[in-house]
PDB file of C-alpha atoms in Angstrom:
ATOM      1  CA  MET A   1      -2.054 140.266  88.886  1.00 64.00           C
ATOM      2  CA  ILE A   2      -4.761 141.168  86.367  1.00 65.00           C
ATOM      3  CA  VAL A   3      -7.358 139.500  88.575  1.00 67.00           C
ATOM      4  CA  TYR A   4      -6.438 141.733  91.506  1.00 68.00           C
ATOM      5  CA  LEU A   5      -6.325 144.905  89.408  1.00 69.00           C
ATOM      6  CA  GLN A   6      -9.873 144.257  88.213  1.00 70.00           C
ATOM      7  CA  MET A   7     -10.987 144.551  91.829  1.00 71.00           C
ATOM      8  CA  ILE A   8      -9.427 148.039  92.157  1.00 75.00           C
ATOM      9  CA  ASP A   9     -11.127 151.226  90.950  1.00 75.00           C
ATOM     10  CA  GLY A  10      -9.125 154.076  89.451  1.00 82.00           C
ATOM     11  CA  GLU A  11      -5.905 154.115  87.496  1.00 86.00           C
ATOM     12  CA  GLU A  12      -3.859 155.661  90.313  1.00 86.00           C
ATOM     13  CA  GLU A  13      -5.079 153.019  92.764  1.00 86.00           C
ATOM     14  CA  LYS A  14      -4.191 150.268  90.285  1.00 86.00           C
ATOM     15  CA  LEU A  15      -0.642 151.645  90.055  1.00 89.00           C
ATOM     16  CA  ARG A  16      -0.397 151.727  93.867  1.00 89.00           C
ATOM     17  CA  PHE A  17      -1.649 148.123  94.073  1.00 86.00           C
ATOM     18  CA  ALA A  18       0.883 147.049  91.443  1.00 90.00           C
ATOM     19  CA  ALA A  19       3.596 148.662  93.580  1.00 92.00           C
ATOM     20  CA  LEU A  20       2.280 146.801  96.637  1.00 91.00           C
ATOM     21  CA  TYR A  21       2.325 143.558  94.641  1.00 91.00           C
ATOM     22  CA  GLU A  22       5.898 144.045  93.451  1.00 93.00           C
ATOM     23  CA  THR A  23       7.119 145.135  96.888  1.00 94.00           C
ATOM     24  CA  TYR A  24       5.636 142.351  98.990  1.00 94.00           C
ATOM     25  CA  ARG A  25       5.020 139.274  96.814  1.00 93.00           C
ATOM     26  CA  GLY A  26       8.401 137.712  97.645  1.00 94.00           C
ATOM     27  CA  LEU A  27       8.000 138.312 101.372  1.00 94.00           C
ATOM     28  CA  MET A  28       4.467 136.937 101.241  1.00 94.00           C
ATOM     29  CA  PHE A  29       5.573 133.760  99.450  1.00 95.00           C
ATOM     30  CA  TYR A  30       8.447 133.286 101.896  1.00 94.00           C
ATOM     31  CA  THR A  31       6.090 133.727 104.867  1.00 93.00           C
ATOM     32  CA  ALA A  32       3.475 131.332 103.508  1.00 93.00           C
ATOM     33  CA  ASN A  33       6.060 128.748 102.479  1.00 92.00           C
ATOM     34  CA  SER A  34       7.719 128.833 105.911  1.00 92.00           C
ATOM     35  CA  ILE A  35       4.347 127.918 107.450  1.00 90.00           C
ATOM     36  CA  LEU A  36       3.064 125.464 104.828  1.00 91.00           C
ATOM     37  CA  HIS A  37       6.348 123.910 103.607  1.00 90.00           C
ATOM     38  CA  ASN A  38       4.772 123.412 100.175  1.00 90.00           C
ATOM     39  CA  ALA A  39       5.260 125.777  97.237  1.00 91.00           C
ATOM     40  CA  GLN A  40       1.852 125.169  95.645  1.00 92.00           C
ATOM     41  CA  ASP A  41       0.006 125.703  98.927  1.00 91.00           C
ATOM     42  CA  ALA A  42       2.106 128.817  99.584  1.00 93.00           C
ATOM     43  CA  GLU A  43       1.086 130.203  96.182  1.00 94.00           C
ATOM     44  CA  ASP A  44      -2.572 129.547  97.052  1.00 93.00           C
ATOM     45  CA  ALA A  45      -2.184 131.359 100.368  1.00 93.00           C
ATOM     46  CA  VAL A  46      -0.477 134.329  98.671  1.00 93.00           C
ATOM     47  CA  HIS A  47      -3.265 134.469  96.081  1.00 92.00           C
ATOM     48  CA  GLN A  48      -5.934 134.498  98.797  1.00 92.00           C
ATOM     49  CA  ALA A  49      -3.983 137.162 100.682  1.00 92.00           C
ATOM     50  CA  PHE A  50      -3.778 139.398  97.608  1.00 91.00           C
ATOM     51  CA  ILE A  51      -7.530 139.050  97.088  1.00 89.00           C
ATOM     52  CA  SER A  52      -8.047 140.120 100.691  1.00 89.00           C
ATOM     53  CA  LEU A  53      -5.616 143.012 100.225  1.00 89.00           C
ATOM     54  CA  ALA A  54      -7.446 144.125  97.078  1.00 86.00           C
ATOM     55  CA  GLU A  55     -10.745 144.094  98.976  1.00 86.00           C
ATOM     56  CA  ASN A  56      -9.227 146.176 101.802  1.00 83.00           C
ATOM     57  CA  PHE A  57      -6.878 148.297  99.695  1.00 85.00           C
ATOM     58  CA  SER A  58      -8.531 151.566 100.698  1.00 83.00           C
ATOM     59  CA  LYS A  59      -7.207 151.013 104.241  1.00 83.00           C
ATOM     60  CA  ILE A  60      -3.586 151.019 103.059  1.00 86.00           C
ATOM     61  CA  LYS A  61      -2.242 154.558 103.011  1.00 87.00           C
ATOM     62  CA  THR A  62       1.487 154.070 102.371  1.00 90.00           C
ATOM     63  CA  ILE A  63       2.961 151.137 100.450  1.00 91.00           C
ATOM     64  CA  GLU A  64       6.437 150.970 101.972  1.00 90.00           C
ATOM     65  CA  CYS A  65       6.051 151.419 105.703  1.00 90.00           C
ATOM     66  CA  PRO A  66       6.328 149.103 108.732  1.00 89.00           C
ATOM     67  CA  GLN A  67       2.565 149.098 109.349  1.00 89.00           C
ATOM     68  CA  THR A  68       1.778 148.004 105.796  1.00 91.00           C
ATOM     69  CA  ARG A  69       4.505 145.365 105.952  1.00 91.00           C
ATOM     70  CA  ALA A  70       3.080 144.029 109.219  1.00 90.00           C
ATOM     71  CA  PHE A  71      -0.453 144.081 107.805  1.00 90.00           C
ATOM     72  CA  VAL A  72       0.626 142.158 104.683  1.00 92.00           C
ATOM     73  CA  VAL A  73       2.551 139.558 106.702  1.00 92.00           C
ATOM     74  CA  ILE A  74      -0.344 139.065 109.117  1.00 91.00           C
ATOM     75  CA  ILE A  75      -2.807 138.570 106.268  1.00 92.00           C
ATOM     76  CA  VAL A  76      -0.673 136.016 104.452  1.00 94.00           C
ATOM     77  CA  GLU A  77       0.127 134.247 107.726  1.00 92.00           C
ATOM     78  CA  HIS A  78      -3.596 134.066 108.495  1.00 90.00           C
ATOM     79  CA  LYS A  79      -4.396 132.702 105.030  1.00 92.00           C
ATOM     80  CA  ALA A  80      -1.624 130.093 105.315  1.00 92.00           C
ATOM     81  CA  ILE A  81      -2.892 128.942 108.715  1.00 90.00           C
ATOM     82  CA  ASP A  82      -6.445 128.801 107.326  1.00 88.00           C
ATOM     83  CA  LEU A  83      -5.155 126.584 104.530  1.00 88.00           C
ATOM     84  CA  LEU A  84      -3.397 124.360 107.085  1.00 86.00           C
ATOM     85  CA  ARG A  85      -6.615 124.038 109.071  1.00 84.00           C
ATOM     86  CA  LYS A  86      -8.616 123.268 105.943  1.00 82.00           C
ATOM     87  CA  ARG A  87      -6.146 120.583 104.923  1.00 78.00           C
ATOM     88  CA  SER A  88      -6.138 119.129 108.436  1.00 72.00           C
ATOM     89  CA  ARG A  89      -9.947 118.904 108.507  1.00 69.00           C
ATOM     90  CA  GLN A  90      -9.843 117.039 105.218  1.00 62.00           C
ATOM     91  CA  ALA A  91      -7.268 114.653 106.664  1.00 52.00           C
ATOM     92  CA  GLU A  92      -9.223 114.466 109.934  1.00 46.00           C
ATOM     93  CA  VAL A  93      -6.233 115.568 111.964  1.00 39.00           C
ATOM     94  CA  GLY A  94      -7.012 118.147 114.646  1.00 41.00           C
ATOM     95  CA  MET A  95      -5.336 121.513 114.729  1.00 43.00           C
ATOM     96  CA  SER A  96      -5.067 123.628 117.824  1.00 48.00           C
ATOM     97  CA  GLU A  97      -4.937 127.372 118.372  1.00 51.00           C
ATOM     98  CA  ALA A  98      -1.281 126.839 119.239  1.00 51.00           C
ATOM     99  CA  VAL A  99      -0.291 126.660 115.552  1.00 51.00           C
ATOM    100  CA  CYS A 100       2.819 128.754 115.408  1.00 53.00           C
ATOM    101  CA  GLY A 101       3.127 131.309 112.685  1.00 55.00           C
ATOM    102  CA  VAL A 102       6.334 132.826 111.494  1.00 53.00           C
ATOM    103  CA  ASN A 103       8.767 133.568 114.285  1.00 52.00           C
ATOM    104  CA  ILE A 104       9.303 137.283 114.323  1.00 54.00           C
ATOM    105  CA  PRO A 105      12.406 138.713 115.917  1.00 50.00           C
ATOM    106  CA  LEU A 106      11.172 141.546 118.067  1.00 52.00           C
ATOM    107  CA  PRO A 107      13.487 143.760 120.065  1.00 52.00           C
ATOM    108  CA  GLY A 108      12.925 143.627 123.758  1.00 54.00           C
ATOM    109  CA  ASP A 109      14.335 143.109 127.175  1.00 54.00           C
ATOM    110  CA  ASN A 110      11.930 140.549 128.663  1.00 56.00           C
ATOM    111  CA  GLY A 111       9.116 143.047 128.224  1.00 71.00           C
ATOM    112  CA  LEU A 112       6.111 143.498 126.019  1.00 77.00           C
ATOM    113  CA  ALA A 113       7.941 142.624 122.780  1.00 76.00           C
ATOM    114  CA  ASP A 114       9.122 139.284 124.159  1.00 77.00           C
ATOM    115  CA  ALA A 115       5.664 138.479 125.515  1.00 81.00           C
ATOM    116  CA  MET A 116       4.085 139.307 122.132  1.00 83.00           C
ATOM    117  CA  ALA A 117       6.619 137.132 120.310  1.00 80.00           C
ATOM    118  CA  ASN A 118       5.701 134.184 122.544  1.00 81.00           C
ATOM    119  CA  LEU A 119       1.955 134.410 121.906  1.00 86.00           C
ATOM    120  CA  PRO A 120       0.214 131.997 119.535  1.00 88.00           C
ATOM    121  CA  ALA A 121       0.070 133.367 115.985  1.00 84.00           C
ATOM    122  CA  HIS A 122      -3.661 134.138 115.987  1.00 86.00           C
ATOM    123  CA  ALA A 123      -3.523 136.024 119.289  1.00 89.00           C
ATOM    124  CA  ARG A 124      -0.511 138.024 118.109  1.00 89.00           C
ATOM    125  CA  GLU A 125      -2.244 138.817 114.813  1.00 87.00           C
ATOM    126  CA  ILE A 126      -5.449 140.158 116.297  1.00 91.00           C
ATOM    127  CA  LEU A 127      -3.617 142.196 118.932  1.00 90.00           C
ATOM    128  CA  LEU A 128      -1.325 143.741 116.312  1.00 87.00           C
ATOM    129  CA  LEU A 129      -4.173 144.471 113.938  1.00 87.00           C
ATOM    130  CA  ARG A 130      -6.329 145.952 116.703  1.00 90.00           C
ATOM    131  CA  TYR A 131      -3.808 147.988 118.688  1.00 87.00           C
ATOM    132  CA  TYR A 132      -0.893 148.579 116.307  1.00 83.00           C
ATOM    133  CA  ASN A 133      -2.757 149.010 113.016  1.00 84.00           C
ATOM    134  CA  GLY A 134      -5.867 150.521 114.615  1.00 85.00           C
ATOM    135  CA  TYR A 135      -8.599 148.312 113.166  1.00 87.00           C
ATOM    136  CA  THR A 136     -11.885 148.208 115.042  1.00 89.00           C
ATOM    137  CA  THR A 137     -13.335 145.044 116.517  1.00 91.00           C
ATOM    138  CA  THR A 138     -16.060 145.140 113.858  1.00 89.00           C
ATOM    139  CA  GLU A 139     -13.483 145.368 111.050  1.00 86.00           C
ATOM    140  CA  LEU A 140     -11.517 142.478 112.549  1.00 87.00           C
ATOM    141  CA  ALA A 141     -14.672 140.363 112.828  1.00 87.00           C
ATOM    142  CA  ASP A 142     -15.442 141.008 109.156  1.00 84.00           C
ATOM    143  CA  PHE A 143     -11.862 140.295 108.127  1.00 81.00           C
ATOM    144  CA  PHE A 144     -11.632 136.995 110.029  1.00 82.00           C
ATOM    145  CA  GLY A 145     -15.182 135.981 109.116  1.00 83.00           C
ATOM    146  CA  VAL A 146     -16.502 135.699 112.667  1.00 87.00           C
ATOM    147  CA  SER A 147     -19.214 137.484 114.603  1.00 91.00           C
ATOM    148  CA  TYR A 148     -18.537 140.640 116.578  1.00 93.00           C
ATOM    149  CA  ALA A 149     -19.070 138.755 119.853  1.00 93.00           C
ATOM    150  CA  ALA A 150     -16.620 136.024 118.821  1.00 92.00           C
ATOM    151  CA  MET A 151     -13.963 138.598 117.903  1.00 93.00           C
ATOM    152  CA  LYS A 152     -14.513 140.442 121.168  1.00 94.00           C
ATOM    153  CA  LYS A 153     -13.978 137.142 123.035  1.00 95.00           C
ATOM    154  CA  GLN A 154     -10.854 136.376 120.981  1.00 93.00           C
ATOM    155  CA  LEU A 155      -9.445 139.812 121.826  1.00 94.00           C
ATOM    156  CA  THR A 156     -10.172 139.214 125.512  1.00 95.00           C
ATOM    157  CA  ARG A 157      -8.414 135.841 125.386  1.00 94.00           C
ATOM    158  CA  ALA A 158      -5.445 137.309 123.530  1.00 93.00           C
ATOM    159  CA  LYS A 159      -5.089 140.116 126.086  1.00 93.00           C
ATOM    160  CA  SER A 160      -5.327 137.573 128.927  1.00 93.00           C
ATOM    161  CA  ALA A 161      -2.645 135.430 127.306  1.00 91.00           C
ATOM    162  CA  LEU A 162      -0.436 138.504 126.885  1.00 90.00           C
ATOM    163  CA  LYS A 163      -0.968 139.492 130.510  1.00 89.00           C
ATOM    164  CA  LYS A 164      -0.074 135.962 131.632  1.00 89.00           C
ATOM    165  CA  ARG A 165       3.102 136.000 129.508  1.00 86.00           C
ATOM    166  CA  MET A 166       4.023 139.407 130.944  1.00 83.00           C
ATOM    167  CA  GLU A 167       3.533 138.160 134.507  1.00 83.00           C
ATOM    168  CA  GLU A 168       5.599 135.044 133.770  1.00 80.00           C
ATOM    169  CA  GLY A 169       8.336 137.281 132.368  1.00 70.00           C
ATOM    170  CA  ASP A 170       8.266 139.488 135.478  1.00 58.00           C
ATOM    171  CA  ALA A 171       8.544 136.412 137.713  1.00 52.00           C
ATOM    172  CA  ALA A 172      11.496 135.079 135.705  1.00 53.00           C
ATOM    173  CA  TYR A 173      13.151 138.503 135.756  1.00 48.00           C
ATOM    174  CA  ALA A 174      12.771 138.760 139.553  1.00 47.00           C
ATOM    175  CA  GLU A 175      14.561 135.459 140.121  1.00 48.00           C
TER     176      GLU A 175
END
């Protein structure tokens, strides 16, 4: 944790980050391990996620709230999937965008929540970060390490996939 605290300015901010660390480290390890199925890789993903959180700590207003919890889970899920992709490139095994993240139980009645839960992990992540957490397209592009145009296209694809899932749900509901 000392490594992360060195990235934070101010004593009060360091205490807040320590509280974030203590609150979410178990959840983050569980999330990463459920994707990677390897404890060492899960620890690597959690480490990378905490570095990313330290870099973006000014965006976190409240430690224990649903938005922060969602943000933390999305970051660690993203880092775990990145690690999977990196490992697959080294093994020369292709990965697709259909890599499933952690299944999240969302309440719903064949509506938006169900459609979101059935999206691929990356599409769900960017939609949640953009529209639930309020990050701009530019911030998302920086966070995911892609250009603005690429992120804009990914958002368009994610919204199209969500619309398709919603229409499929409406058709199933009508039958």
